[in-house]
C-alpha cells in the first residue's frame, strides 16, 4: 500500500466534477458520455493514489469496474438491494443500462493510456530520470 498525493488530488477533482455533472448537467453528450469516460478515470486515479498498480493494470481494473457496474444496472442491482430510491446510490452507481456506455468507458480507458504516455514523454523530455519497476515504471529519482 502507498499514497500518492498527485493521484489523490486528481481523484478528488474528478469526483467533484462527476458530482457536478450528475447534479446539474442535463444534456445528450456531457452527462451520458463524458461523465462515463470520467468515471473510468476517477476509479483509475483512486487506484493509483493508494496502490502500487502500474498504468495498464490500474486502467484495466478501472475499466472492469465500470463494466461490472453497468451490468449491475442491467440486472437492476439497486432494486434488488433496496437502494433504487436512494438518490446518492443512483448518482454513484447509475440506474439505466445502455450499451453505448461501454464505448464511453473504452474511450476513458484509452484517454488514460494516452495521457500517461504523454506524461512520461514530458518527464523524459524535461530530463527527469525514471526508474522502471514491476509495479510502476514512472517512479522518479
CSV table of N, CA and C in Angstrom, one decimal:
chain,number,residue,atom,x,y,z
A,1,UNK,N,0.8,-1.2,0.0
A,1,UNK,CA,0.0,0.0,0.0
A,1,UNK,C,0.9,1.2,0.0
A,2,UNK,N,0.5,2.2,-0.7
A,2,UNK,CA,1.2,3.5,-0.7
A,2,UNK,C,0.1,4.6,-0.9
A,3,UNK,N,0.6,5.9,-0.8
A,3,UNK,CA,-0.3,7.0,-1.0
A,3,UNK,C,0.5,8.0,-1.9
A,4,UNK,N,-0.2,8.3,-3.0
A,4,UNK,CA,0.4,9.3,-4.0
A,4,UNK,C,-0.5,10.5,-4.0
A,5,UNK,N,0.0,11.6,-3.5
A,5,UNK,CA,-0.7,12.9,-3.4
A,5,UNK,C,-1.3,13.4,-4.7
A,6,UNK,N,-0.5,13.3,-5.7
A,6,UNK,CA,-0.9,13.8,-7.0
A,6,UNK,C,-2.1,13.1,-7.6
A,7,UNK,N,-2.1,11.7,-7.5
A,7,UNK,CA,-3.3,11.0,-7.9
A,7,UNK,C,-4.5,11.2,-6.9
A,8,UNK,N,-4.2,11.4,-5.7
A,8,UNK,CA,-5.3,11.6,-4.7
A,8,UNK,C,-5.9,13.0,-5.0
A,9,UNK,N,-5.2,14.0,-5.4
A,9,UNK,CA,-5.7,15.3,-5.7
A,9,UNK,C,-6.6,15.1,-7.0
A,10,UNK,N,-6.0,14.4,-8.0
A,10,UNK,CA,-6.8,14.1,-9.2
A,10,UNK,C,-8.1,13.4,-8.9
A,11,UNK,N,-8.0,12.4,-8.0
A,11,UNK,CA,-9.3,11.7,-7.7
A,11,UNK,C,-10.3,12.6,-7.1
A,12,UNK,N,-9.9,13.5,-6.2
A,12,UNK,CA,-10.8,14.5,-5.6
A,12,UNK,C,-11.4,15.4,-6.7
A,13,UNK,N,-10.6,15.9,-7.6
A,13,UNK,CA,-11.0,16.8,-8.7
A,13,UNK,C,-12.0,16.1,-9.6
A,14,UNK,N,-11.7,14.8,-9.9
A,14,UNK,CA,-12.6,14.1,-10.8
A,14,UNK,C,-13.9,13.8,-10.1
A,15,UNK,N,-13.9,13.4,-8.8
A,15,UNK,CA,-15.1,13.2,-8.1
A,15,UNK,C,-16.0,14.4,-8.0
A,16,UNK,N,-15.4,15.5,-7.7
A,16,UNK,CA,-16.1,16.8,-7.7
A,16,UNK,C,-16.8,17.1,-9.1
A,17,UNK,N,-16.0,16.9,-10.1
A,17,UNK,CA,-16.5,17.1,-11.5
A,17,UNK,C,-17.7,16.1,-11.8
A,18,UNK,N,-17.5,14.9,-11.4
A,18,UNK,CA,-18.6,13.9,-11.6
A,18,UNK,C,-19.9,14.2,-10.9
A,19,UNK,N,-19.7,14.7,-9.6
A,19,UNK,CA,-20.9,15.1,-8.8
A,19,UNK,C,-21.6,16.3,-9.4
A,20,UNK,N,-20.8,17.3,-9.9
A,20,UNK,CA,-21.4,18.4,-10.5
A,20,UNK,C,-22.1,18.0,-11.8
A,21,UNK,N,-21.5,17.2,-12.6
A,21,UNK,CA,-22.2,16.7,-13.8
A,21,UNK,C,-23.5,16.0,-13.5
A,22,UNK,N,-23.4,15.1,-12.5
A,22,UNK,CA,-24.6,14.3,-12.1
A,22,UNK,C,-25.8,15.2,-11.6
A,23,UNK,N,-25.4,16.3,-10.9
A,23,UNK,CA,-26.4,17.1,-10.3
A,23,UNK,C,-27.0,18.2,-11.2
A,24,UNK,N,-26.1,18.7,-12.1
A,24,UNK,CA,-26.5,19.9,-12.8
A,24,UNK,C,-26.5,19.8,-14.3
A,25,UNK,N,-26.0,18.8,-14.9
A,25,UNK,CA,-25.9,18.8,-16.4
A,25,UNK,C,-27.0,17.8,-16.9
A,26,UNK,N,-27.8,18.4,-17.8
A,26,UNK,CA,-28.9,17.6,-18.4
A,26,UNK,C,-28.8,17.8,-19.9
A,27,UNK,N,-27.9,17.0,-20.5
A,27,UNK,CA,-27.7,17.1,-22.0
A,27,UNK,C,-27.5,15.8,-22.6
A,28,UNK,N,-27.2,15.7,-23.9
A,28,UNK,CA,-27.1,14.4,-24.6
A,28,UNK,C,-25.7,14.0,-24.8
A,29,UNK,N,-24.7,14.8,-24.3
A,29,UNK,CA,-23.3,14.4,-24.6
A,29,UNK,C,-22.5,14.3,-23.3
A,30,UNK,N,-22.4,15.5,-22.6
A,30,UNK,CA,-21.6,15.5,-21.4
A,30,UNK,C,-22.0,14.5,-20.3
A,31,UNK,N,-23.2,14.6,-19.9
A,31,UNK,CA,-23.7,13.7,-18.8
A,31,UNK,C,-23.5,12.2,-19.2
A,32,UNK,N,-24.1,11.8,-20.3
A,32,UNK,CA,-24.0,10.3,-20.5
A,32,UNK,C,-22.7,9.8,-21.0
A,33,UNK,N,-21.9,10.6,-21.8
A,33,UNK,CA,-20.7,10.1,-22.4
A,33,UNK,C,-19.4,10.6,-21.7
A,34,UNK,N,-19.3,11.9,-21.5
A,34,UNK,CA,-18.1,12.4,-20.9
A,34,UNK,C,-18.1,12.0,-19.4
A,35,UNK,N,-19.3,12.0,-18.8
A,35,UNK,CA,-19.4,11.5,-17.4
A,35,UNK,C,-18.9,10.1,-17.2
A,36,UNK,N,-19.3,9.2,-18.2
A,36,UNK,CA,-18.9,7.8,-18.1
A,36,UNK,C,-17.4,7.6,-18.3
A,37,UNK,N,-16.9,8.4,-19.3
A,37,UNK,CA,-15.4,8.3,-19.5
A,37,UNK,C,-14.7,8.8,-18.3
A,38,UNK,N,-15.2,9.9,-17.7
A,38,UNK,CA,-14.5,10.4,-16.5
A,38,UNK,C,-14.6,9.4,-15.3
A,39,UNK,N,-15.7,8.6,-15.3
A,39,UNK,CA,-15.9,7.7,-14.2
A,39,UNK,C,-14.7,6.6,-14.2
A,40,UNK,N,-14.3,6.2,-15.4
A,40,UNK,CA,-13.2,5.3,-15.5
A,40,UNK,C,-11.9,6.0,-15.0
A,41,UNK,N,-11.7,7.2,-15.4
A,41,UNK,CA,-10.6,8.0,-14.9
A,41,UNK,C,-10.6,8.2,-13.4
A,42,UNK,N,-11.7,8.4,-12.9
A,42,UNK,CA,-11.9,8.6,-11.4
A,42,UNK,C,-11.4,7.3,-10.7
A,43,UNK,N,-11.9,6.2,-11.1
A,43,UNK,CA,-11.5,4.9,-10.5
A,43,UNK,C,-10.0,4.7,-10.7
A,44,UNK,N,-9.5,4.9,-11.9
A,44,UNK,CA,-8.1,4.8,-12.2
A,44,UNK,C,-7.2,5.7,-11.2
A,45,UNK,N,-7.6,6.9,-11.1
A,45,UNK,CA,-6.8,7.8,-10.2
A,45,UNK,C,-6.9,7.4,-8.8
A,46,UNK,N,-8.0,6.9,-8.4
A,46,UNK,CA,-8.1,6.4,-7.0
A,46,UNK,C,-7.3,5.2,-6.8
A,47,UNK,N,-7.2,4.3,-7.7
A,47,UNK,CA,-6.4,3.1,-7.6
A,47,UNK,C,-4.9,3.5,-7.5
A,48,UNK,N,-4.5,4.4,-8.4
A,48,UNK,CA,-3.1,4.9,-8.5
A,48,UNK,C,-2.7,5.7,-7.2
A,49,UNK,N,-3.7,6.3,-6.6
A,49,UNK,CA,-3.4,7.0,-5.3
A,49,UNK,C,-3.1,6.1,-4.2
A,50,UNK,N,-3.7,4.9,-4.1
A,50,UNK,CA,-3.5,4.1,-2.9
A,50,UNK,C,-2.8,2.7,-3.2
A,51,UNK,N,-2.5,2.4,-4.4
A,51,UNK,CA,-1.9,1.1,-4.7
A,51,UNK,C,-0.6,1.3,-5.5
A,52,UNK,N,0.1,0.3,-5.6
A,52,UNK,CA,1.3,0.3,-6.5
A,52,UNK,C,1.1,-0.3,-7.9
A,53,UNK,N,-0.2,-0.4,-8.2
A,53,UNK,CA,-0.5,-0.8,-9.6
A,53,UNK,C,0.1,0.1,-10.6
A,54,UNK,N,0.6,-0.5,-11.7
A,54,UNK,CA,1.1,0.2,-12.8
A,54,UNK,C,-0.1,0.8,-13.7
A,55,UNK,N,0.3,1.5,-14.7
A,55,UNK,CA,-0.7,2.2,-15.6
A,55,UNK,C,-1.6,1.2,-16.2
A,56,UNK,N,-1.1,0.2,-16.9
A,56,UNK,CA,-2.0,-0.8,-17.6
A,56,UNK,C,-2.9,-1.6,-16.6
A,57,UNK,N,-2.4,-2.2,-15.5
A,57,UNK,CA,-3.3,-2.9,-14.6
A,57,UNK,C,-4.3,-2.0,-14.0
A,58,UNK,N,-3.9,-0.8,-13.6
A,58,UNK,CA,-4.9,0.1,-13.0
A,58,UNK,C,-6.0,0.5,-14.0
A,59,UNK,N,-5.6,0.7,-15.2
A,59,UNK,CA,-6.5,1.1,-16.3
A,59,UNK,C,-7.5,0.0,-16.5
A,60,UNK,N,-7.0,-1.2,-16.6
A,60,UNK,CA,-7.9,-2.4,-16.9
A,60,UNK,C,-8.8,-2.7,-15.7
A,61,UNK,N,-8.3,-2.5,-14.5
A,61,UNK,CA,-9.2,-2.7,-13.3
A,61,UNK,C,-10.3,-1.6,-13.3
A,62,UNK,N,-9.9,-0.4,-13.6
A,62,UNK,CA,-10.9,0.7,-13.7
A,62,UNK,C,-12.0,0.4,-14.7
A,63,UNK,N,-11.5,0.0,-15.9
A,63,UNK,CA,-12.5,-0.4,-17.0
A,63,UNK,C,-13.4,-1.5,-16.5
A,64,UNK,N,-12.8,-2.5,-15.9
A,64,UNK,CA,-13.6,-3.7,-15.5
A,64,UNK,C,-14.6,-3.2,-14.4
A,65,UNK,N,-14.2,-2.3,-13.5
A,65,UNK,CA,-15.2,-1.8,-12.5
A,65,UNK,C,-16.4,-1.1,-13.2
A,66,UNK,N,-16.1,-0.3,-14.2
A,66,UNK,CA,-17.2,0.3,-14.9
A,66,UNK,C,-18.1,-0.7,-15.6
A,67,UNK,N,-17.5,-1.7,-16.2
A,67,UNK,CA,-18.3,-2.7,-16.9
A,67,UNK,C,-19.2,-3.5,-15.9
A,68,UNK,N,-18.6,-3.8,-14.8
A,68,UNK,CA,-19.4,-4.5,-13.7
A,68,UNK,C,-20.5,-3.7,-13.2
A,69,UNK,N,-20.3,-2.4,-13.0
A,69,UNK,CA,-21.4,-1.5,-12.6
A,69,UNK,C,-22.4,-1.4,-13.6
A,70,UNK,N,-22.0,-1.3,-14.9
A,70,UNK,CA,-23.0,-1.2,-16.0
A,70,UNK,C,-23.9,-2.5,-16.0
A,71,UNK,N,-23.3,-3.7,-15.9
A,71,UNK,CA,-24.1,-4.9,-15.8
A,71,UNK,C,-24.9,-4.9,-14.6
A,72,UNK,N,-24.5,-4.3,-13.5
A,72,UNK,CA,-25.3,-4.1,-12.3
A,72,UNK,C,-26.6,-3.3,-12.6
A,73,UNK,N,-26.4,-2.4,-13.5
A,73,UNK,CA,-27.6,-1.6,-14.0
A,73,UNK,C,-28.5,-2.5,-14.8
A,74,UNK,N,-27.9,-3.3,-15.6
A,74,UNK,CA,-28.8,-4.2,-16.5
A,74,UNK,C,-29.6,-5.1,-15.6
A,75,UNK,N,-29.0,-5.6,-14.6
A,75,UNK,CA,-29.7,-6.6,-13.7
A,75,UNK,C,-30.5,-5.9,-12.6
A,76,UNK,N,-30.6,-4.5,-12.6
A,76,UNK,CA,-31.3,-3.7,-11.7
A,76,UNK,C,-30.8,-4.0,-10.2
A,77,UNK,N,-29.5,-3.9,-10.0
A,77,UNK,CA,-28.9,-4.2,-8.7
A,77,UNK,C,-29.5,-3.3,-7.6
A,78,UNK,N,-29.7,-2.1,-7.9
A,78,UNK,CA,-30.2,-1.2,-6.9
A,78,UNK,C,-31.6,-1.6,-6.4
A,79,UNK,N,-32.4,-2.1,-7.3
A,79,UNK,CA,-33.8,-2.6,-6.9
A,79,UNK,C,-33.6,-3.8,-6.0
A,80,UNK,N,-32.7,-4.7,-6.3
A,80,UNK,CA,-32.5,-5.9,-5.6
A,80,UNK,C,-32.0,-5.7,-4.2
A,81,UNK,N,-31.2,-4.6,-4.0
A,81,UNK,CA,-30.6,-4.4,-2.7
A,81,UNK,C,-31.3,-3.3,-1.9
A,82,UNK,N,-32.5,-2.8,-2.5
A,82,UNK,CA,-33.3,-1.8,-1.8
A,82,UNK,C,-32.8,-0.4,-1.9
A,83,UNK,N,-32.0,-0.1,-2.8
A,83,UNK,CA,-31.5,1.3,-2.9
A,83,UNK,C,-32.0,2.1,-4.1
A,84,UNK,N,-33.0,1.6,-4.8
A,84,UNK,CA,-33.5,2.3,-6.0
A,84,UNK,C,-34.0,3.7,-5.7
A,85,UNK,N,-34.5,3.9,-4.5
A,85,UNK,CA,-35.0,5.3,-4.2
A,85,UNK,C,-33.9,6.2,-3.6
A,86,UNK,N,-32.7,5.7,-3.4
A,86,UNK,CA,-31.6,6.4,-2.8
A,86,UNK,C,-31.0,7.3,-3.9
A,87,UNK,N,-31.1,8.6,-3.8
A,87,UNK,CA,-30.5,9.5,-4.8
A,87,UNK,C,-29.0,9.3,-5.0
A,88,UNK,N,-28.3,9.2,-3.9
A,88,UNK,CA,-26.8,9.1,-4.0
A,88,UNK,C,-26.4,7.8,-4.6
A,89,UNK,N,-27.1,6.7,-4.3
A,89,UNK,CA,-26.8,5.4,-4.9
A,89,UNK,C,-27.1,5.5,-6.4
A,90,UNK,N,-28.1,6.1,-6.8
A,90,UNK,CA,-28.4,6.3,-8.2
A,90,UNK,C,-27.4,7.1,-8.9
A,91,UNK,N,-26.9,8.2,-8.2
A,91,UNK,CA,-25.9,9.0,-8.8
A,91,UNK,C,-24.6,8.3,-9.0
A,92,UNK,N,-24.2,7.5,-7.9
A,92,UNK,CA,-22.9,6.8,-7.9
A,92,UNK,C,-22.9,5.6,-8.8
A,93,UNK,N,-23.9,4.8,-8.7
A,93,UNK,CA,-24.0,3.5,-9.5
A,93,UNK,C,-24.8,3.6,-10.7
A,94,UNK,N,-25.5,4.7,-10.9
A,94,UNK,CA,-26.3,4.8,-12.1
A,94,UNK,C,-27.6,4.0,-12.0
A,95,UNK,N,-28.5,4.2,-13.0
A,95,UNK,CA,-29.7,3.5,-12.9
A,95,UNK,C,-30.2,2.9,-14.2
A,96,UNK,N,-29.6,3.2,-15.3
A,96,UNK,CA,-30.1,2.7,-16.6
A,96,UNK,C,-29.0,2.1,-17.4
A,97,UNK,N,-29.2,0.9,-17.8
A,97,UNK,CA,-28.2,0.2,-18.7
A,97,UNK,C,-28.3,0.8,-20.1
A,98,UNK,N,-27.1,1.0,-20.7
A,98,UNK,CA,-27.0,1.5,-22.1
A,98,UNK,C,-25.8,0.9,-22.7
A,99,UNK,N,-25.9,0.2,-23.8
A,99,UNK,CA,-24.7,-0.5,-24.4
A,99,UNK,C,-23.7,0.6,-24.9
A,100,UNK,N,-24.2,1.8,-25.2
A,100,UNK,CA,-23.3,2.8,-25.7
A,100,UNK,C,-22.3,3.3,-24.5
A,101,UNK,N,-22.7,3.0,-23.3
A,101,UNK,CA,-21.8,3.4,-22.2
A,101,UNK,C,-20.5,2.6,-22.3
A,102,UNK,N,-20.5,1.4,-22.9
A,102,UNK,CA,-19.3,0.7,-23.0
A,102,UNK,C,-18.3,1.4,-23.9
A,103,UNK,N,-18.8,2.1,-24.9
A,103,UNK,CA,-17.9,2.9,-25.8
A,103,UNK,C,-17.3,4.0,-25.0
A,104,UNK,N,-18.1,4.7,-24.1
A,104,UNK,CA,-17.6,5.8,-23.3
A,104,UNK,C,-16.5,5.3,-22.3
A,105,UNK,N,-16.7,4.1,-21.7
A,105,UNK,CA,-15.8,3.5,-20.8
A,105,UNK,C,-14.5,3.2,-21.5
A,106,UNK,N,-14.6,2.7,-22.7
A,106,UNK,CA,-13.3,2.3,-23.5
A,106,UNK,C,-12.6,3.6,-23.9
A,107,UNK,N,-13.4,4.7,-24.2
A,107,UNK,CA,-12.7,6.0,-24.6
A,107,UNK,C,-12.0,6.5,-23.3
A,108,UNK,N,-12.6,6.4,-22.2
A,108,UNK,CA,-12.0,6.8,-20.9
A,108,UNK,C,-10.7,6.1,-20.7
A,109,UNK,N,-10.7,4.8,-20.9
A,109,UNK,CA,-9.5,4.0,-20.7
A,109,UNK,C,-8.4,4.3,-21.7
A,110,UNK,N,-8.8,4.5,-22.9
A,110,UNK,CA,-7.8,4.9,-23.9
A,110,UNK,C,-7.2,6.3,-23.6
A,111,UNK,N,-8.1,7.2,-23.2
A,111,UNK,CA,-7.6,8.5,-22.8
A,111,UNK,C,-6.6,8.5,-21.7
A,112,UNK,N,-6.8,7.6,-20.7
A,112,UNK,CA,-5.9,7.4,-19.6
A,112,UNK,C,-4.5,6.9,-20.2
A,113,UNK,N,-4.5,5.9,-21.0
A,113,UNK,CA,-3.3,5.4,-21.6
A,113,UNK,C,-2.5,6.4,-22.4
A,114,UNK,N,-3.2,7.2,-23.2
A,114,UNK,CA,-2.6,8.3,-24.0
A,114,UNK,C,-2.0,9.4,-23.0
A,115,UNK,N,-2.8,9.8,-22.0
A,115,UNK,CA,-2.4,10.8,-21.1
A,115,UNK,C,-1.1,10.4,-20.3
A,116,UNK,N,-1.1,9.1,-19.9
A,116,UNK,CA,0.0,8.6,-19.1
A,116,UNK,C,1.3,8.5,-20.0
A,117,UNK,N,1.1,8.1,-21.2
A,117,UNK,CA,2.2,8.1,-22.2
A,117,UNK,C,2.8,9.5,-22.4
A,118,UNK,N,1.9,10.4,-22.6
A,118,UNK,CA,2.3,11.8,-22.8
A,118,UNK,C,3.0,12.3,-21.5
A,119,UNK,N,2.5,12.0,-20.3
A,119,UNK,CA,3.1,12.4,-19.1
A,119,UNK,C,4.5,11.9,-19.0
A,120,UNK,N,4.7,10.6,-19.3
A,120,UNK,CA,6.0,10.0,-19.3
A,120,UNK,C,7.0,10.7,-20.3
A,121,UNK,N,6.5,10.9,-21.5
A,121,UNK,CA,7.3,11.5,-22.5
A,121,UNK,C,7.7,12.9,-22.1
A,122,UNK,N,6.8,13.7,-21.5
A,122,UNK,CA,7.1,15.0,-21.0
A,122,UNK,C,8.1,15.0,-19.9
A,123,UNK,N,8.0,14.0,-19.0
A,123,UNK,CA,9.0,13.9,-17.9
A,123,UNK,C,10.4,13.6,-18.5
A,124,UNK,N,10.4,12.7,-19.5
A,124,UNK,CA,11.7,12.3,-20.2
A,124,UNK,C,12.3,13.5,-20.9
A,125,UNK,N,11.5,14.3,-21.6
A,125,UNK,CA,12.0,15.4,-22.3
A,125,UNK,C,12.5,16.5,-21.3
A,126,UNK,N,11.9,16.5,-20.1
A,126,UNK,CA,12.4,17.5,-19.1
A,126,UNK,C,13.6,17.1,-18.4
A,127,UNK,N,14.1,15.8,-18.7
A,127,UNK,CA,15.3,15.3,-18.1
A,127,UNK,C,15.1,14.6,-16.8
A,128,UNK,N,13.9,14.4,-16.4
A,128,UNK,CA,13.6,13.6,-15.2
A,128,UNK,C,14.0,12.2,-15.5
A,129,UNK,N,14.8,11.6,-14.6
A,129,UNK,CA,15.2,10.2,-14.8
A,129,UNK,C,14.2,9.3,-14.2
A,130,UNK,N,13.8,8.3,-14.9
A,130,UNK,CA,12.8,7.4,-14.4
A,130,UNK,C,13.4,6.0,-14.1
A,131,UNK,N,12.8,5.3,-13.1
A,131,UNK,CA,13.3,4.0,-12.8
A,131,UNK,C,12.1,3.1,-13.1
A,132,UNK,N,12.4,2.0,-13.8
A,132,UNK,CA,11.4,1.0,-14.1
A,132,UNK,C,11.3,0.0,-13.0
A,133,UNK,N,10.1,-0.2,-12.5
A,133,UNK,CA,9.9,-1.2,-11.5
A,133,UNK,C,8.7,-2.1,-11.9
A,134,UNK,N,8.5,-3.2,-11.4
A,134,UNK,CA,7.4,-4.1,-11.8
A,134,UNK,C,6.0,-3.4,-11.6
A,135,UNK,N,5.9,-2.6,-10.5
A,135,UNK,CA,4.6,-2.0,-10.2
A,135,UNK,C,4.3,-0.7,-10.9
A,136,UNK,N,5.4,0.1,-11.2
A,136,UNK,CA,5.1,1.4,-11.7
A,136,UNK,C,6.4,1.9,-12.4
A,137,UNK,N,6.4,2.0,-13.7
A,137,UNK,CA,7.6,2.4,-14.4
A,137,UNK,C,7.8,3.9,-14.4
A,138,UNK,N,6.9,4.7,-13.7
A,138,UNK,CA,7.0,6.1,-13.7
A,138,UNK,C,7.6,6.7,-12.5
A,139,UNK,N,8.2,5.9,-11.6
A,139,UNK,CA,8.8,6.4,-10.4
A,139,UNK,C,10.0,7.2,-10.7
A,140,UNK,N,10.2,8.4,-10.0
A,140,UNK,CA,11.3,9.2,-10.3
A,140,UNK,C,12.3,9.2,-9.2
A,141,UNK,N,13.5,9.4,-9.6
A,141,UNK,CA,14.6,9.6,-8.6
A,141,UNK,C,15.4,10.8,-8.8
